[in-house]
Structures are given as C-alpha cells and as structure tokens.
Amino acid sequence: MRIVVVGSVAAGTSAAAKARRNTEDAQITIYERDTDISYSGCGLPYYLGGAVESIDDLTPRDAAWFAERYDVDVRTGHEVTDVDPAARTVTVRDLASGETFTDTYDELVLATGVSPVVPPVPGVDRPGVFTLRNPSDARAVHAWITEHDVARVVIVGAGYIGLETAEQLVGRGLEVTVVEAQEHAMPRMDDDMSARVDAELRAHGVELLTRTRLARIDGDVVVQDADGERTLPADLVLIAVGVRPNLDLVRAAGATVGPTGAVAVDRQGRTDAPHVWAVGDVAESFDLVTGEPAWVPLGSTANKTGRIAGDALTGGSLAHRGILGTSIVRVFDQAVGQTGLTEDRAREAGHDVVVVHNIKPDRPTYLGGQEMLIKAVADRGTGRLLGAQAVGPAGVDKRIDVLATAITFGAKAEDLFHLDLAYAPTYATTKDPVHYTGMALDGAISGRAPLMSAAELERRRGDGEKIQVVDVRSAKDRATSAVADSVHIPLAELRARAGELDPALPTVTYCNKGVTGNAGQNVLRLLGFADVANLSGGNKTYQRFVRARDL
C-alpha cells in the first residue's frame, strides 16, 4: 500500500504515525510546502512575547526524526498542486528547484489545513502587515518587532490568536489596539460572558474597538465604525480575523464540500471521493449535542481526526465521536473557557433553555480562592446539559473539562451534583462549583427555584411587564450598587415585611451572587408567592450586564 499525505502539521503527521503503527508494509510519504512540520501553532503568540525563548521549542520534530522513528518520508518544500482521482496520482512541485513530478497513491490523506482570512481592503499587502499561522509568520513578526523599533500595534480580530498576541505584546511593553467587527471580543461566546473579556483587555491597557471594521492601511490603520472613520497609528498590523479551509485539492479530488464550508467526511475521515481522506482543519466534524455538521478548527480535533483516519485506512476500527468545540484561552489574569452550546446557539437549535450564572471561588478563600463565573445551559424538557462557559483567574480549565465530559456522556443537570469530584481545600470547595451549577440548574428545571437572567429581566421590563424586584442584601451591600427599580428588604426582615409585596406579581429576588437571593426566593414561595425567580448571578452579574449594554 502506498499512502500519500498532504500536510504535515497536527493531523497529517498523526495520520502517518498511526498508519505506521498499524502496518510495516505501507510506503508513507508526506508532502509539505512549508519548511516546518508538526509545530505548535497555538504557541506562536508566546514566542512573540518572549514566554517561549526559541522558535525551535515549537518545532521539536523534523523530517529526519519522522524518517528514523516511523520510516515516513517527509518532503518539506514540496507543494501538491493537483490530484487526478481516476489515475490516483498527485502532481508535486519542488519549490526549491521548480521541478514538477507525479506521484501515485493507493490512499490519499488531505491534511491541507486552513489559511488566514485577509480582508479585501487597500493596504493589506504593505510591509509591516502580517498574519500569524505558522512558524515562518512568527519569525517574520518577531524580526519586524526587533528591527523596526515597534511601539504601537494594531490587531484586527479578537479571537484566540488576536487575544493571545495582544496579551503577549502588552507584556513586551507595546501599545496595543484590538479592532473587532462584532459586539465583543471572543464573539463565539454569549455576550454576557464575552463582555468580561472586553473588561479584562481594557483593564490591562488594551484599546478595544468593537463594532469596528478595517477600512484600509495607508501607513497608519484606518478603521470604520458607526460614527465614521478613525485613524490608528501603527508600527505593525496583525490580521487575525479568522481562517478558511484550503479546498483546492479537495475540489480537484472531486470530494464534496459540506454545509460548514469544510470538506464533508464520514466518522473515519473518508470523503465521498474514492480512496481520498480528509483530516484536521480542512474537514468537517459533527456537533455532539445537535448531531449537525460542525467546523471548529482546533489542534486537539486535528490530532484526533488524523489518528482516526490513519487507523481506518490501515484496517482499524477507530471512529470519530464528534466535538463540543471545547476551548480555553488565557487573557491576562483571566482564563476563558467554553464547551458545547452557548445560550444563543441552544435557542437557535430549538431548545427550551434554562440558564444559570454561578459565581463561586475555585477553592476556599482562606487558601487564596478566587471567584469564577460559570454560565451553564440545559434543556428544560429533558434536563440535558447542553453547554457551559466560564471566566475566572483559576480553576476554569478543571471545571470546563468536567462539564465537557458530562455533556459528552449525555449528563443531565441533576447528575452534576452527584459527581464524586476530588476535594481538598488546596484544590476545591467541598461542594465544587460544578456541583453548585448542577444544583441551580436542576432547581430551575424542576420549578423549585426558577432563575431569571439580567438580560431577560431587562427585556421583559422593557416590554412593559410589571415585575417586582426584591433586594435581600444588607444595607451596606445595597449602598454600593443595586438593580434598577428594586425594593430593599433584607433577608432577615423578609418574612415580617412580605406583606409590603404583591404576591400576584412576578417577583425576582437577588443578592450579590445568588445564594442569599435563593434563600429569599424560598421564603416568598413558601409564603404563597406563586411566581418567584432568583436573579441568575445576582447583582454582580446584573451590573456587568448593564455596563456592557450601555457601552
């Protein structure tokens, strides 16, 4: 068997390595048009900031290593320009010599990855304008910074690469402006969560311009928002607005492109073109919650799908089980993680959504615990956990991974409380934030303790609905900030003063974070108030919502 792999980053090398583990009889060749293979693309921003001292640390394996370890022929500087699926051949150009030749295959694996999206505006091809996709890009950006006395940087795009690079360049002492066309940074998240990312960027000196688009680059950077054009001085511009699949060879092979814009594959990586496989960022996956085609280009998925295809094309039985789009990124002092469906996506998918905003420390405060916010989404009818997002300085990775595992195995909200999670005060609270998240969701689903988000409260009041809002905090807490048009009755006085409230009106109780608000909710329900919700995430979440809305 002759296996040809096109592309040598995460997916391509994983496919080749797994195929070799399964058989010693195959001839395996990888063609790569770049000079680097099997590199850590996610580490590139940290090289720019100096956290990674040498680019070589991100490119630990070369062609010689693969030849010795796996007997795989890796040819860098070789670009596959065409595929003839009938003859089962590929056309290859040696970029150093210009020579073109034809190679044959029994099985072809396309791991062609993605290319950065560059907005079609004047000036994007000027010197000092870069994308950041591979080590060659990182070397070029690093050289420009060191050789041109860069002081001011404009980053276009506030996704993972843009935010990681912003953090690192601020750490180098550079002035950084981030331009984002959407409402907030991290637009894959719900607005009430991504607004926290906005605040973290601004707290560390990043000028964040949302609802703003790149207009042109004419030495300086010209951007446009609702108020017109604005000029931003820049010594370096990084375009990080997203990526798109490299589909030329997919189309040449006659494979179908799916609804996401990536190539459609089965659960083992087969395209509908005979003997042609596609893995990694160029290929679709499917959503574990909705079952629909999904495309979230991440290194973790690329490694997984490469391994699966390498196994399947050599007779194995591995099959892809889908993705949740689980991800995490550090933004200065905050970890920002998510998995599964957001609230918005869950509603779009037709779910009757229940949402909780749970604010808890990652471990006891007497050992330095710091608050994180977990927003979790479940389906009211089935109780199934659909997704979660979390922001906080510590412990976010652990909770997102636990929640991703729960969603993967179809857990219901009520199941989270029963998880036997590790506890010691150096690592967690006795009832973990995951436990609390499940308890709150289950209470809302069952009707024992309904929740209302700040967004829903303001939307319903904006529609003219009369809702009485009861602040059950102390007078001291009330004096710092309060929900607009709320009545102040501290919890200790609530039973005696409940007669001041109208039991026929929809009622929302609240405290700082949600726990005392829930206690007030229980008091009123037991006193005969029929419609009582607790404000999800309390006043802390409400105030952040109002600030973000009014920006």
Coordinates of C-alpha atoms in Angstrom, one line a residue:
M1 CA 0.0 0.0 0.0
R2 CA 1.2 3.5 -0.9
I3 CA -0.1 6.2 1.4
V4 CA 0.4 9.9 0.4
V5 CA -0.4 12.6 3.0
V6 CA -0.6 16.2 2.0
G7 CA 0.2 18.4 5.0
S8 CA 2.4 17.8 8.0
V9 CA 1.2 19.7 11.0
A10 CA -1.1 18.0 13.6
A11 CA -3.5 16.0 11.5
G12 CA -1.2 14.8 8.7
T13 CA 1.6 13.6 11.0
S14 CA -0.9 11.9 13.3
A15 CA -2.4 10.1 10.4
A16 CA 1.0 8.9 9.1
A17 CA 2.2 7.9 12.6
K18 CA -0.9 5.8 13.3
A19 CA -0.8 4.2 9.9
R20 CA 2.8 3.1 10.5
R21 CA 1.9 1.8 14.0
N22 CA -0.7 -0.4 12.3
T23 CA 1.5 -1.7 9.5
E24 CA 5.1 -2.1 8.4
D25 CA 4.1 -2.9 4.8
A26 CA 2.9 0.6 3.7
Q27 CA 5.0 3.2 1.9
I28 CA 4.1 6.5 3.5
T29 CA 5.1 9.9 2.1
I30 CA 4.1 13.3 3.5
Y31 CA 4.4 16.4 1.2
E32 CA 4.6 19.7 2.9
R33 CA 5.0 23.0 1.1
D34 CA 6.3 24.8 4.2
T35 CA 9.7 24.2 5.9
D36 CA 8.4 23.3 9.4
I37 CA 6.4 20.2 10.4
S38 CA 4.4 19.1 13.4
Y39 CA 4.7 22.5 15.1
S40 CA 2.7 24.1 17.9
G41 CA 0.7 26.8 16.1
C42 CA -1.0 27.7 19.4
G43 CA 2.3 28.5 20.9
L44 CA 3.3 31.2 18.3
P45 CA 2.0 34.2 20.2
Y46 CA 4.1 33.2 23.2
Y47 CA 7.2 33.3 21.1
L48 CA 6.4 36.8 20.1
G49 CA 6.0 37.8 23.7
G50 CA 9.2 36.0 24.9
A51 CA 7.5 33.4 27.1
V52 CA 8.9 30.9 24.6
E53 CA 12.5 31.8 24.1
S54 CA 13.2 30.0 20.8
I55 CA 11.0 29.2 17.9
D56 CA 12.8 25.8 17.9
D57 CA 10.9 24.9 21.0
L58 CA 7.7 25.0 19.0
T59 CA 9.2 22.8 16.2
P60 CA 10.7 19.9 18.0
R61 CA 10.4 17.3 15.2
D62 CA 11.8 17.4 11.7
A63 CA 11.8 15.2 8.6
A64 CA 14.8 13.2 9.8
W65 CA 13.0 12.4 13.1
F66 CA 10.0 11.0 11.3
A67 CA 12.1 9.0 9.0
E68 CA 14.0 7.4 11.9
R69 CA 11.1 6.9 14.2
Y70 CA 8.3 5.9 11.7
D71 CA 10.1 5.2 8.4
V72 CA 7.9 8.0 6.9
D73 CA 9.3 10.1 4.0
V74 CA 8.6 13.7 4.8
R75 CA 9.4 16.1 2.0
T76 CA 9.2 19.7 3.1
G77 CA 9.3 22.5 0.5
H78 CA 7.1 20.3 -1.8
E79 CA 3.7 21.6 -2.8
V80 CA 1.0 19.2 -4.2
T81 CA -0.7 21.2 -6.9
D82 CA -3.2 18.8 -8.4
V83 CA -4.9 15.5 -7.8
D84 CA -6.1 13.0 -10.5
P85 CA -8.5 10.7 -8.7
A86 CA -9.1 8.5 -11.7
A87 CA -5.3 7.7 -12.1
R88 CA -4.7 8.0 -8.3
T89 CA -1.9 10.4 -8.8
V90 CA -0.8 13.7 -7.4
T91 CA 1.2 16.4 -9.1
V92 CA 4.0 17.8 -6.9
R93 CA 6.3 20.8 -7.3
D94 CA 9.7 21.0 -5.6
L95 CA 9.6 24.7 -4.5
A96 CA 13.4 24.9 -4.3
S97 CA 14.2 23.6 -7.8
G98 CA 10.9 24.3 -9.6
E99 CA 10.8 20.7 -10.8
T100 CA 7.3 19.2 -11.2
F101 CA 6.7 15.4 -10.9
T102 CA 3.9 12.9 -10.5
D103 CA 3.5 10.5 -7.6
T104 CA 1.0 7.7 -7.2
Y105 CA -1.1 6.7 -4.2
D106 CA -3.4 3.9 -3.0
E107 CA -4.8 6.1 -0.3
L108 CA -4.6 9.9 -0.2
V109 CA -4.9 11.9 3.0
L110 CA -5.6 15.6 2.7
A111 CA -4.5 17.5 5.7
T112 CA -4.2 20.8 3.9
G113 CA -5.4 22.8 6.9
V114 CA -6.5 26.4 6.7
S115 CA -5.3 29.8 5.5
P116 CA -5.8 33.1 7.3
V117 CA -8.7 35.3 6.1
V118 CA -7.4 38.6 4.9
P119 CA -10.0 41.4 4.4
P120 CA -10.0 42.7 0.8
V121 CA -9.1 46.2 1.7
P122 CA -6.4 48.5 0.4
G123 CA -3.0 48.2 2.0
V124 CA -3.2 44.7 3.5
D125 CA -0.1 43.8 1.4
R126 CA 2.0 46.6 2.7
P127 CA 5.3 45.9 4.7
G128 CA 4.6 45.6 8.4
V129 CA 1.2 43.8 7.9
F130 CA 1.2 40.2 8.9
T131 CA -0.9 37.1 9.7
L132 CA 0.2 34.5 12.3
R133 CA -0.4 31.0 11.2
N134 CA 2.9 29.1 11.1
P135 CA 6.5 29.5 12.4
S136 CA 7.5 31.4 9.3
D137 CA 4.9 34.0 10.1
A138 CA 6.1 34.2 13.7
R139 CA 9.7 34.6 12.7
A140 CA 8.7 37.4 10.3
V141 CA 6.7 39.2 13.0
H142 CA 9.4 38.8 15.6
A143 CA 12.0 40.1 13.2
W144 CA 9.9 43.2 12.4
I145 CA 9.4 44.0 16.0
T146 CA 13.0 43.8 16.9
E147 CA 14.3 45.5 13.7
H148 CA 11.9 48.4 13.4
D149 CA 11.6 49.6 17.0
V150 CA 7.9 48.8 17.1
A151 CA 5.9 50.7 19.8
R152 CA 2.3 50.6 18.5
V153 CA 0.5 47.5 17.3
V154 CA -3.0 47.2 15.8
I155 CA -4.5 43.7 15.9
V156 CA -7.5 43.1 13.7
G157 CA -9.7 40.4 15.2
A158 CA -10.4 39.4 18.8
G159 CA -10.4 35.6 18.6
Y160 CA -7.9 33.3 20.2
I161 CA -4.8 34.3 18.2
G162 CA -5.6 38.0 18.4
L163 CA -6.2 38.0 22.2
E164 CA -3.2 35.8 22.9
T165 CA -1.0 38.0 20.8
A166 CA -2.4 41.2 22.4
E167 CA -1.6 39.8 25.9
Q168 CA 2.0 38.9 24.9
L169 CA 2.8 42.2 23.2
V170 CA 1.4 44.2 26.1
G171 CA 3.8 42.2 28.2
R172 CA 6.6 43.4 26.0
G173 CA 5.6 47.0 26.7
L174 CA 3.9 47.7 23.4
E175 CA 0.8 49.8 22.9
V176 CA -1.9 47.5 21.6
T177 CA -5.2 48.3 19.9
V178 CA -7.6 45.4 19.1
V179 CA -10.2 46.0 16.4
E180 CA -13.2 43.7 16.3
A181 CA -16.2 43.8 14.0
Q182 CA -18.6 42.1 16.4
E183 CA -20.2 43.4 19.6
H184 CA -17.5 41.9 21.8
A185 CA -14.2 40.2 21.9
M186 CA -14.5 36.4 21.8
P187 CA -17.6 36.5 19.7
R188 CA -18.1 32.7 19.9
M189 CA -19.3 33.2 23.4
D190 CA -22.5 34.7 24.7
D191 CA -22.4 38.5 25.0
D192 CA -22.7 38.4 28.8
M193 CA -19.6 36.3 29.0
S194 CA -17.5 37.9 26.3
A195 CA -18.2 41.3 27.9
R196 CA -16.0 40.1 30.7
V197 CA -13.2 39.5 28.2
D198 CA -13.7 43.1 27.0
A199 CA -13.3 44.4 30.5
E200 CA -10.1 42.3 31.1
L201 CA -8.5 43.7 28.0
R202 CA -9.3 47.3 28.8
A203 CA -8.1 46.8 32.4
H204 CA -4.7 45.9 31.1
G205 CA -4.3 48.9 28.8
V206 CA -5.6 47.4 25.5
E207 CA -7.6 49.8 23.5
L208 CA -10.5 47.6 22.3
L209 CA -12.7 48.9 19.5
T210 CA -15.7 46.7 18.9
R211 CA -18.3 47.1 16.2
T212 CA -15.4 48.4 14.1
R213 CA -14.1 47.3 10.8
L214 CA -10.7 47.7 9.0
A215 CA -11.2 50.2 6.1
R216 CA -7.6 50.5 4.7
I217 CA -4.0 50.6 5.6
D218 CA -2.1 53.6 4.3
G219 CA 0.9 53.6 6.6
D220 CA -1.5 54.1 9.5
V221 CA -4.6 52.0 10.0
V222 CA -7.9 53.4 9.1
V223 CA -11.0 51.8 10.7
Q224 CA -14.7 52.5 10.4
D225 CA -17.5 52.3 12.9
A226 CA -21.0 53.8 13.2
D227 CA -19.5 57.3 13.7
G228 CA -17.3 57.2 10.6
E229 CA -13.6 56.7 10.1
R230 CA -10.8 56.9 12.6
T231 CA -7.0 56.7 12.1
L232 CA -4.9 54.5 14.3
P233 CA -1.1 55.0 14.2
A234 CA 0.7 51.6 13.9
D235 CA 4.2 50.3 13.5
L236 CA 2.9 46.7 13.0
V237 CA -0.5 45.3 12.0
L238 CA -1.6 41.7 12.7
I239 CA -4.6 40.4 10.8
A240 CA -6.3 37.8 12.9
V241 CA -9.9 37.8 11.7
G242 CA -10.2 34.0 11.2
V243 CA -9.3 31.2 8.9
R244 CA -10.8 29.3 5.9
P245 CA -10.2 25.7 4.8
N246 CA -7.7 25.1 1.9
L247 CA -10.0 23.4 -0.5
D248 CA -8.2 23.4 -3.9
L249 CA -7.1 19.8 -3.7
V250 CA -10.4 18.8 -2.2
R251 CA -12.1 20.1 -5.2
A252 CA -9.5 18.6 -7.6
A253 CA -10.1 15.2 -6.0
G254 CA -13.9 15.5 -6.5
A255 CA -14.8 15.5 -2.9
T256 CA -17.9 17.2 -1.6
V257 CA -17.7 20.4 0.5
G258 CA -20.1 20.3 3.4
P259 CA -22.5 23.0 4.7
T260 CA -19.9 24.4 7.0
G261 CA -17.6 25.2 4.1
A262 CA -15.1 22.4 5.1
V263 CA -14.9 19.0 3.3
A264 CA -17.6 16.5 4.3
V265 CA -16.3 13.3 5.7
D266 CA -17.6 10.2 7.5
R267 CA -16.7 9.3 11.1
Q268 CA -13.4 7.8 9.9
G269 CA -12.4 10.7 7.7
R270 CA -13.4 9.3 4.3
T271 CA -14.6 11.8 1.7
D272 CA -17.0 10.8 -0.9
A273 CA -14.2 10.6 -3.4
P274 CA -12.8 7.1 -3.6
H275 CA -9.5 6.5 -1.7
V276 CA -9.4 10.1 -0.5
W277 CA -9.5 11.1 3.1
A278 CA -9.6 14.5 4.8
V279 CA -8.5 15.3 8.4
G280 CA -7.8 18.2 10.6
D281 CA -8.8 21.8 10.0
V282 CA -9.8 21.2 6.4
A283 CA -12.5 18.7 7.4
E284 CA -15.9 18.9 9.0
S285 CA -16.8 17.2 12.2
F286 CA -20.2 17.0 13.8
D287 CA -21.7 18.5 16.9
L288 CA -22.1 16.1 19.8
V289 CA -25.2 17.9 21.1
T290 CA -27.1 18.7 17.9
G291 CA -25.7 16.0 15.6
E292 CA -25.3 18.6 12.9
P293 CA -22.1 19.2 10.8
A294 CA -19.7 21.4 12.7
W295 CA -16.4 23.1 12.0
V296 CA -14.3 24.3 14.8
P297 CA -10.6 24.2 13.8
L298 CA -8.6 23.3 16.9
G299 CA -5.4 21.4 17.3
S300 CA -7.0 18.9 19.6
T301 CA -9.5 17.9 17.0
A302 CA -6.8 17.8 14.3
N303 CA -4.7 15.3 16.2
K304 CA -7.7 13.2 17.0
T305 CA -9.1 13.0 13.4
G306 CA -5.6 12.4 12.0
R307 CA -5.1 9.4 14.3
I308 CA -8.6 8.0 13.4
A309 CA -8.0 8.2 9.6
G310 CA -4.6 6.7 9.9
D311 CA -6.1 3.8 11.8
A312 CA -9.1 3.3 9.5
L313 CA -7.1 3.4 6.2
T314 CA -4.9 0.6 7.5
G315 CA -7.8 -1.6 8.6
G316 CA -8.6 -0.2 12.1
S317 CA -12.0 0.5 13.6
L318 CA -11.5 3.9 15.3
A319 CA -14.3 6.3 14.5
H320 CA -14.8 10.0 15.4
R321 CA -17.4 10.6 18.1
G322 CA -17.9 14.4 17.4
I323 CA -16.9 17.6 19.1
L324 CA -18.2 20.2 21.5
G325 CA -15.8 23.0 20.4
T326 CA -14.2 22.9 23.9
S327 CA -11.6 25.6 24.2
I328 CA -9.7 27.7 26.6
V329 CA -7.6 30.8 26.3
R330 CA -5.7 33.0 28.8
V331 CA -6.5 36.7 28.6
F332 CA -4.1 38.4 31.1
D333 CA -5.4 37.4 34.5
Q334 CA -8.5 35.5 33.4
A335 CA -8.9 32.1 31.9
V336 CA -11.8 32.0 29.4
G337 CA -13.2 28.6 28.6
Q338 CA -16.3 27.1 26.9
T339 CA -17.8 23.8 25.7
G340 CA -20.9 22.8 24.0
L341 CA -23.7 25.1 23.0
T342 CA -24.0 28.7 24.1
E343 CA -27.3 30.1 25.2
D344 CA -27.8 31.7 21.8
R345 CA -26.9 28.6 19.8
A346 CA -29.1 26.4 22.1
R347 CA -32.1 28.7 21.4
E348 CA -31.3 28.7 17.7
A349 CA -31.3 24.8 17.8
G350 CA -34.8 24.9 19.2
H351 CA -34.2 24.1 22.9
D352 CA -36.3 25.4 25.7
V353 CA -33.3 26.8 27.5
V354 CA -32.6 27.1 31.2
V355 CA -29.5 29.2 32.1
V356 CA -27.6 29.6 35.4
H357 CA -24.8 32.2 36.2
N358 CA -22.9 30.6 39.1
I359 CA -20.3 32.7 40.9
K360 CA -18.1 30.6 43.2
P361 CA -14.4 30.5 44.2
D362 CA -12.2 27.8 42.7
R363 CA -11.1 26.8 46.2
P364 CA -11.8 28.2 49.7
T365 CA -10.9 31.9 50.1
Y366 CA -8.9 31.2 53.2
L367 CA -6.4 29.4 50.9
G368 CA -6.5 32.1 48.2
G369 CA -9.6 31.0 46.3
Q370 CA -10.7 33.5 43.6
E371 CA -14.2 33.8 42.1
M372 CA -15.0 32.4 38.7
L373 CA -18.3 32.7 36.8
I374 CA -19.7 29.6 35.2
K375 CA -22.6 30.0 32.8
A376 CA -24.3 26.7 32.1
V377 CA -27.1 25.9 29.7
A378 CA -29.6 23.0 29.9
D379 CA -32.7 21.9 28.1
R380 CA -35.8 22.3 30.3
G381 CA -37.8 19.4 28.9
T382 CA -35.1 16.7 29.1
G383 CA -32.8 18.2 31.8
R384 CA -29.8 17.5 29.5
L385 CA -26.8 19.7 29.9
L386 CA -26.1 21.5 26.6
G387 CA -23.1 23.7 27.2
A388 CA -21.0 25.8 29.6
Q389 CA -18.8 28.9 29.6
A390 CA -16.5 30.0 32.4
V391 CA -14.3 33.0 33.2
G392 CA -12.0 33.4 36.1
P393 CA -8.4 33.6 37.3
A394 CA -8.0 30.0 38.4
G395 CA -9.7 26.6 38.1
V396 CA -11.6 27.3 34.9
D397 CA -9.8 24.5 33.0
K398 CA -10.8 21.9 35.5
R399 CA -14.4 22.8 35.5
I400 CA -14.8 23.2 31.8
D401 CA -13.2 19.7 31.3
V402 CA -15.5 18.2 33.9
L403 CA -18.5 19.8 32.2
A404 CA -17.3 18.7 28.7
T405 CA -17.0 15.2 29.9
A406 CA -20.5 15.3 31.4
I407 CA -22.0 16.7 28.2
T408 CA -20.2 14.1 26.1
F409 CA -21.8 11.3 28.0
G410 CA -25.3 12.9 28.0
A411 CA -25.5 14.0 31.6
K412 CA -28.5 15.8 32.9
A413 CA -28.2 18.9 35.1
E414 CA -29.2 16.8 38.1
D415 CA -26.3 14.5 37.6
L416 CA -23.7 17.1 38.2
F417 CA -24.5 17.2 41.9
H418 CA -23.8 13.5 42.2
L419 CA -20.3 13.6 40.6
D420 CA -17.7 12.3 43.0
L421 CA -15.1 15.1 42.4
A422 CA -11.8 15.4 44.1
Y423 CA -11.8 17.7 47.2
A424 CA -9.1 19.2 49.3
P425 CA -9.1 22.9 50.3
T426 CA -5.9 23.4 48.4
Y427 CA -7.8 22.5 45.2
A428 CA -11.6 22.9 45.5
T429 CA -14.5 23.7 47.8
T430 CA -16.4 20.9 49.5
K431 CA -19.3 21.5 47.1
D432 CA -17.5 22.2 43.9
P433 CA -18.6 25.0 41.5
V434 CA -19.7 22.1 39.2
H435 CA -21.9 20.7 42.0
Y436 CA -23.5 24.2 42.6
T437 CA -24.0 24.6 38.8
G438 CA -26.0 21.3 38.7
M439 CA -28.0 22.2 41.8
A440 CA -29.1 25.5 40.4
L441 CA -29.9 24.2 37.0
D442 CA -31.9 21.3 38.5
G443 CA -33.8 23.7 40.8
A444 CA -34.7 25.9 37.8
I445 CA -35.7 22.9 35.6
S446 CA -37.9 21.3 38.3
G447 CA -39.6 24.6 39.1
R448 CA -38.4 24.5 42.7
A449 CA -36.1 27.5 42.2
P450 CA -36.6 29.3 38.9
L451 CA -33.9 31.6 37.6
M452 CA -34.1 34.8 35.6
S453 CA -31.1 36.3 33.8
A454 CA -30.3 40.1 33.8
A455 CA -31.0 40.1 30.1
E456 CA -34.4 38.5 30.5
L457 CA -35.3 40.8 33.3
E458 CA -34.5 44.0 31.4
R459 CA -36.1 42.7 28.2
R460 CA -39.4 41.9 30.0
R461 CA -39.4 45.2 31.8
G462 CA -38.6 47.0 28.6
D463 CA -41.6 45.3 27.1
G464 CA -43.8 46.9 29.8
E465 CA -44.2 43.9 32.1
K466 CA -44.5 44.8 35.7
I467 CA -42.0 42.8 37.8
Q468 CA -41.3 43.5 41.4
V469 CA -37.6 43.1 42.2
V470 CA -36.5 42.5 45.8
D471 CA -33.0 43.2 47.1
V472 CA -32.5 40.8 50.1
R473 CA -28.9 42.0 50.8
S474 CA -27.7 44.1 53.7
A475 CA -27.9 47.9 53.7
K476 CA -24.1 48.1 53.3
D477 CA -24.2 46.0 50.1
R478 CA -27.2 47.9 48.8
A479 CA -25.3 51.2 49.1
T480 CA -22.7 50.0 46.7
S481 CA -25.0 49.3 43.7
A482 CA -28.4 47.9 43.1
V483 CA -30.7 46.6 40.4
A484 CA -32.8 49.5 39.0
D485 CA -36.2 49.9 40.5
S486 CA -35.8 47.3 43.1
V487 CA -37.3 47.2 46.6
H488 CA -34.9 46.7 49.6
I489 CA -36.0 44.1 52.2
P490 CA -33.0 42.3 53.8
L491 CA -33.5 38.6 54.2
A492 CA -33.7 38.8 57.9
E493 CA -36.7 41.1 57.6
L494 CA -38.4 39.4 54.6
R495 CA -40.8 37.2 56.5
A496 CA -42.1 40.1 58.6
R497 CA -42.3 42.5 55.7
A498 CA -43.6 40.2 52.9
G499 CA -46.9 42.0 53.2
E500 CA -45.3 45.0 51.6
L501 CA -45.1 43.0 48.3
D502 CA -47.8 41.9 45.9
P503 CA -47.9 38.1 45.8
A504 CA -49.8 38.3 42.5
L505 CA -46.9 40.0 40.6
P506 CA -44.0 38.2 39.0
T507 CA -41.2 38.6 41.6
V508 CA -37.4 38.5 41.3
T509 CA -35.2 38.2 44.4
Y510 CA -31.5 39.0 44.3
C511 CA -28.3 39.3 46.4
N512 CA -24.7 39.8 45.4
K513 CA -24.1 36.5 43.7
G514 CA -27.2 34.3 44.0
V515 CA -27.1 32.3 47.2
T516 CA -29.0 34.7 49.5
G517 CA -31.3 35.5 46.7
N518 CA -32.2 31.9 46.5
A519 CA -33.0 31.9 50.2
G520 CA -35.3 34.9 49.8
Q521 CA -36.9 33.1 46.9
N522 CA -37.7 30.1 49.0
V523 CA -39.2 32.3 51.8
L524 CA -41.6 34.0 49.4
R525 CA -42.6 30.8 47.6
L526 CA -43.4 29.2 51.0
L527 CA -45.4 32.3 51.9
G528 CA -47.6 31.8 48.8
F529 CA -45.9 33.9 46.1
A530 CA -46.6 31.9 43.0
D531 CA -44.1 33.3 40.5
V532 CA -40.7 34.0 42.2
A533 CA -37.4 33.8 40.3
N534 CA -33.9 34.3 41.6
L535 CA -31.7 36.7 39.6
S536 CA -29.1 34.5 38.0
G537 CA -25.6 35.5 39.1
G538 CA -27.0 38.2 41.4
N539 CA -26.2 41.9 41.4
K540 CA -22.6 41.3 40.3
T541 CA -23.7 39.8 37.0
Y542 CA -26.5 42.4 36.6
Q543 CA -24.1 45.3 37.0
R544 CA -21.7 43.9 34.4
F545 CA -24.6 43.3 32.0
V546 CA -25.8 46.9 32.4
R547 CA -22.3 48.3 31.9
A548 CA -21.7 46.2 28.8
R549 CA -25.1 47.1 27.4
D550 CA -24.6 50.8 27.9
L551 CA -21.1 50.9 26.3

